Amino acid sequence: MAPFGLTAFSKLLRGRGSSQPYQAPAASWQRPFGLGWEAPYTVRYASNLDDGPNHGMPLGGFGAGCFGRSPDGQVNLWHLDGGEHWFGVLPDCQFALFESDGSSRRAHALAIAPQRDDSRPVDSSQEPGEPPLEPPLGAWQWYPASTPEQSTGTYAARYPLSWVEHSGVFKASVGCEAFSPILPGDYQRSSYPVAVFRWRLANPTDAPLDLSLLLSWRNTLGWFTNTDPSASVHFRDDGSPEHTYLPAIGRGEGQRNRCVDTDALQGVLLEGRRSQPLAEGEGQWCLAVPADLPGVEVLRCSRWDPRGDGAEIWEPFARDGSIPASDNDRRSRAGEQASAALALRFRLEPGAEIELPLVISWDLPLTAFATGQGALRRYTDHFGASGDNAVAIATEALADWPSWRQQIDAWQQPVLERTDLPEAVRMALFNELYDLASGGSLWTAAGPGDPVGRFGVLECLDYAWYESLDVRLYGSFALLQLWPELDKAVLRSFARAIPAADATPRPIGWYFTQGKGRVEAPRKVAGATPHDLGAPNERPFDATNYTAYQDCNLWKDLASDFVLQVWRSFKLAPGGEDLRFLADCWPAAVEALRYLKQFDANNDGLPDNGGAPDQTFDDWPLQGVSAYCGALWIAALEAALAMAQRLQLELGLDTADVQREFGGWLEQSRTNFDALLWNGEYYRIDAESGTPVVMADQLCGDFYARLLGLPPVVAEERSRSSLVAIREACFERFEGGRLGMANGLRRDGTPLDPDGTHPLEVWTGINFGIAAYYRLMGETDTALAVSSAVVNQVYAGGLQFRTPEAITAAGTFRACHYLRAMAIWALWATHTGWQPIPGAAREP
């Protein structure tokens, strides 16, 4: 079904007069509008981010900045500064509806009453004696929240689509669909800074209804830039590094709003102060509707003051659906705030319905990093970098949104049709893609060697560095299948970084948590595969290894992760094999594996873990050869040999010496891996620590090898035996399987250390990756049971659109907005045999 298409909407309209409840679109996450959570997950460590469960789907293109409208109607998530997070309610960024049937009238802002206005400035520009900020907009009438007994509407989301249906308050049938043009394989429109709101209103009564739809928006130009650009690292109580983000929230000086009319649209343009050259946070917003709306009166107020009770805008709107007509474009003085509004007023006869498209666009061309550093956003390749193009963006959106909407239906249809996957899993396949927009994503303009720009998503908002390689080993399956050129762009960035060196000493955070004081290590050793591509407060892509929790130069999985991802992108990306990409990455792959081989302490072919956590489970010490890192190493050697053969055969590169070198290592590794680690039922976590646990992800390397058509790392009977032990110990005997798989438990399902960290956590992305392994091995029931358990915890526990790395049996989570959770697309790949998504293979 095409949700809220003409036919679907008419069916819903007819159902409103009956006892039939509203049915949200298929495979969408849904919740009664404004209903609170009884017992949502809460954060595990006090210093980690926890904005609460009131999160909705983000709107805006990848790397363009985005905002999120929550299930209670408030706009509360603002990611307009690349890589940075601000969560706060601006009550005047809002829709509202007036209705009169001739004998009665009613008006409501289409959100529940806000508890606060979070726009108080962070600096001294707050004027003495300014009106109190609580309660905000006291003259407004807010929409009633749903209760457990009665719903006043439904919020639903299936990224990049969201819907709000309002019921029981207005006589009109009222629904809104919101989306941005997130289109697989489309490297232009998926970058657009635009949100489309498709309102549908219908009159199911026997009398005419006079209606007016209001959109109000705050001028936030100049707010979203860091006023503390220091790149210094501080350590939180969990030992992870962070930097300070102090946006200029509430600064209004120099802002102005003005009406804008063209042949295509009518609206209001919001502008601010400008630097030369243009600085971060500077540019435009545009609120726009089509120029031609038959039967609709368009009213505009270019400026009103949101700091008081809001009566100046609300009183006329609540009286007759009007707003003060103005085109006041004076610039704000210090301490002032300026909001703009437009209203669409019309009459609906009995049985009539109307569709009203409204667009919010923004043009903030620059993302700034450390002092003097920055990048233009990808969409500027198509609209220019002047910061004057919000109207042009809105114009294209108003012209093309029907086509965009049809293309979204087309690419989502193959997933919707796979009814052999539980509906909740299909829902999560769509909704976990949210992180590509709101995970602090960075997507730069194209440049030499970067035909689609450089791309990155933060590991998470607590661990704010880009594209952690061990995490994207799992989380990049979505990018690979839907935007493969962006996946290649990330891997090219790693290939460039591997030969680089930075001797700057860094304190290693893990040692602080162990009470061992200050231990330092060089930031980046030449030949070491970097953990990440840097942080938004420094120079991402150029200054790598931002994280300092562990010395990543010593990690034993990163080189293998890189090689496997390169071969994966070459073999499995939609559009076919790309030999140029393979050749670009080949020298770095060789250097990375040679660097890792130096940690083979006893010359048995297998790199040894060093005792301090030195792999993706970076709070979990391993000693000697480990199952996790060893299996990845064997798979990576197989992948490197396959690369070498293809490059020699098809491009004429002389790789014979490398093949002999890697082949010798591989033979040694295969001989010793089982001898050191196989215990007759499953693989020991490592060869030297004696830790008696079943590690859930012990054979990630075997999964990758089988997925990529390489020789398996272990024999099939040993793989299957291990999977039985993992399922029983880490899933069925851990909370009865209701949470998902714990990372590592004794064979009987009991913890080695009841106070352990990583072993007792359920990692969402790891679980999806393991589920994909089970599915690859034909264990479909286990694959779907594991993935369904995790999806249920996330989306029933108030973690939607902020999926964390880890959850615990105590109802806590860690590291929200986490990249690894997009590993659910590995389950799609294995379950469907890489069923293609329409558009993903198109040429950039």
Steps between C-alpha positions, in 0.01 A plus 500: 500500500621851424427663838298820479472478125169613360335160519645418840400836642143463377476160667630643825253786474206264461620303801501801730125507528492136606636306793804390303824632655762678293747259344854631474691416180652156470844439655499831685585575861192652659395655827194687634562871451655658807475191720778484757720200580451310824845346535732586213863396490728742683868567450757273663766763568400842628736678262354335190226670302138432597246741354210277600272293279317779316677450167349502153633457151753755370432716195779616270753350263823321584763746615262792447399537863163384626232556758264254666129532575407281795195277562346782703530749214788706636811569291769411750806353323728742316802362315573799279865532597690213340594239759339680792183442702250739654178370650253770595143611447424818308123517557441746217645257241159354456189424300154601621144460371190721528154360430150650496172334402299824527376432851821412681869548448819352634873549450792291619870498445563148373725398787447436867581786737876557526651501845767752412653715228862396457607805301645698791836629379810329626688830530450841656286641219185421702340836575428587865130492575418280198158330532511163678538198275271266695233418418578576136236646268243501778227646276512202265258209525694176482382166369384245758730205552385144464441299815507122547122511485451734205711589197494849351704391202779280375862565413655252257836483327656291227813690410517724303122535543309602810132553558285671761126433510292719735172362629222589742582870529406659167193421294722499191710196420858618538818322396853597407773309321856631528810391312826597335620355166709215640541292183744208467766561237400865465809695606337833429155505654594294803721792601229769486429718805124488468190360671168451324176504700204358314184598688167335424180643640150370434149589611300191601214709643177632347595868540776716349819536701719810498859397562837667531834320520783694664874446475723699732881485508775664703789673329800302625762637259835519674399271785654172394872553519738422783598804703772288667703364206765343723620162379621394846387161627329443834422159652159395626437263790498205257846591374391623156619833357268789421511864397285793603215619280361845582264612222387861482142415594276805526721753325269712290697811416506573128222258404219601266202335335329606178229382268604342171293446184603332175316338212530167686450581867392742767653494842724660758880518489698505826850650490772604743833673532765403248875482519744531214558224412181332616536332840344190650136544598448785253263482205121482465178321594196501273136414579314455174179385335413487129425833334173365367269351763145527365245580766767560765585839652868527591571727797848596612652663804869556448576582863354433841656474847513144640636599841170593663161333512457495120167684512589725209490204263257273686208730575413578136571142398269357767233756408473442124813323375680821405845627601631857502598588144850645492819515298720648768859429402682710758801336657481387862687674775694316770266302725218485247353189344308482173255237378311494173167341412278420208142376503290328236130585540223328305152348516418132460151404394346178636683198362779710351870451563816696421872433481738778603876466447723719717878502480767601749842540340829628632830601347789479748786423260795474736592248766786626719757285678800623698584867474550593137386163367172404339325347201216578267205265520423259218180677392704809407624305196147546365386834651822695551673617816371858533248423775229672295331194358228402746236623253653298216500188719138558600404560137638163392331329792159648419537395137642152551365367828237278331778330303716467812209345684442245223868409501489440876210261447695322226814441708309397811270256322742202485541517876128541567427195286732269696235367735734214589672761717309610812335837456701643789825404326383657174412814697846512656670454163354833396518687828860411587602700193417814701863508618625589153326837544509567874815313603708815461551408137757689296479504120727745324491646154676302229869552437800347322493130570165531676234496227211485747676684781630364829252339736485400863259415780598527865548183699241661726438831673687394813795365300502784251746394234431394146460151353665288769631218284423216740144629540435552131611140436139437605321833460605574142286224347227759446732741319643216290160392373332839459772761434803290399705794374489651848625172644792511256565864589541408867738215419707721271541738796633213712733392218653848494536506878676166550850617386476826699664559837442740789742468793299729729477325839146427627391389850322165480168515685465132590795520735328778693201270556738231627666734749833476318551871448621671184618271220574664166531374144563664162181600328562317172782266398580467131350181359250458782141497387330792673202436721306801370514790256519773763258726683288800399693734729833424332576413137297194405653279228839664552550454877396143575494293822312758703396246758747455782321246720743235373822518300349411164842449344500171692158374396491157341179525296522830312729394214287192437184711519635732230604224261169315538295813441698589188447154353134508606440830322677372191308173486154591626431869433203559268622600158767236464869462569713815506862414421613860531373509858676173575827628357470822698473307827747221425826664621338593831363148542849352459654750740227446759537122505878517519471738795259268680722195441771653719279416802546129431709450812584131450504480119202267476344715226237656729529846660478489879278715718696683762300487824374857497172512302618532140198433277140616461408365846727767641423439866557124473863383525611214277835321527689323222326375188125573523209345315357838402817662364650177370197410290488851356873476418458171309203639307694817420797303365262306275351829382844652437606200293179528297575870443854428393387241247238729346734798479775292339264330258295803392725801556839336454632591845788283618368355824686167496728582794208618712305186417792282616541704816131504595452140391769387741340690786162354412628143502656552844188670634263229386723231648510664843158666542304186585789344687521797734131584543260213425377335822287230341175699506581865425801728470665629814501876530881499491797269541663634816259664744307185590175700506218241506234682298319446175562815294193571289690657209793258500468415129431836337792424266339174389175688432683749279692230315185304420310818410768601252535159339847446647617170650338473844719562803374191684339174397124504471444249779706715737318813396165332567613359832619846607172658396309253717715585802466873433121480466456301818748684723468861382139515381266237640660491846540878522172654615314231308599660170280807552786751466713341232846348532742597772858536379650226713377259768604166645368195319213476750398861435637643825734801502868462571486836679155620613633857487659465155448762233524380141436126561160569659385759249282429200653689209234581246722498192694192609169320546385593151834383361479169683140459384625541144758224562228266626290579194797440269537158659131425446402552866211733414298453818791602721591791273149645517459429871820688586433797272135525607595503869740790449258696281228461762726630777603804298161602367292413807756644741507861383825459306357560153703733277782491756587129489783435745804280477405304811207414723502312829263286705481787749314715246796722419669588173831638386607708198185611318474587129740214431637417156530124547122445521468540123639145492137397475559541125740202521196296599314633195792398276526147633127441523420619149815400317594864440163593350575835333336823609372706203731787414797393712712401202452822302806694388588793727 
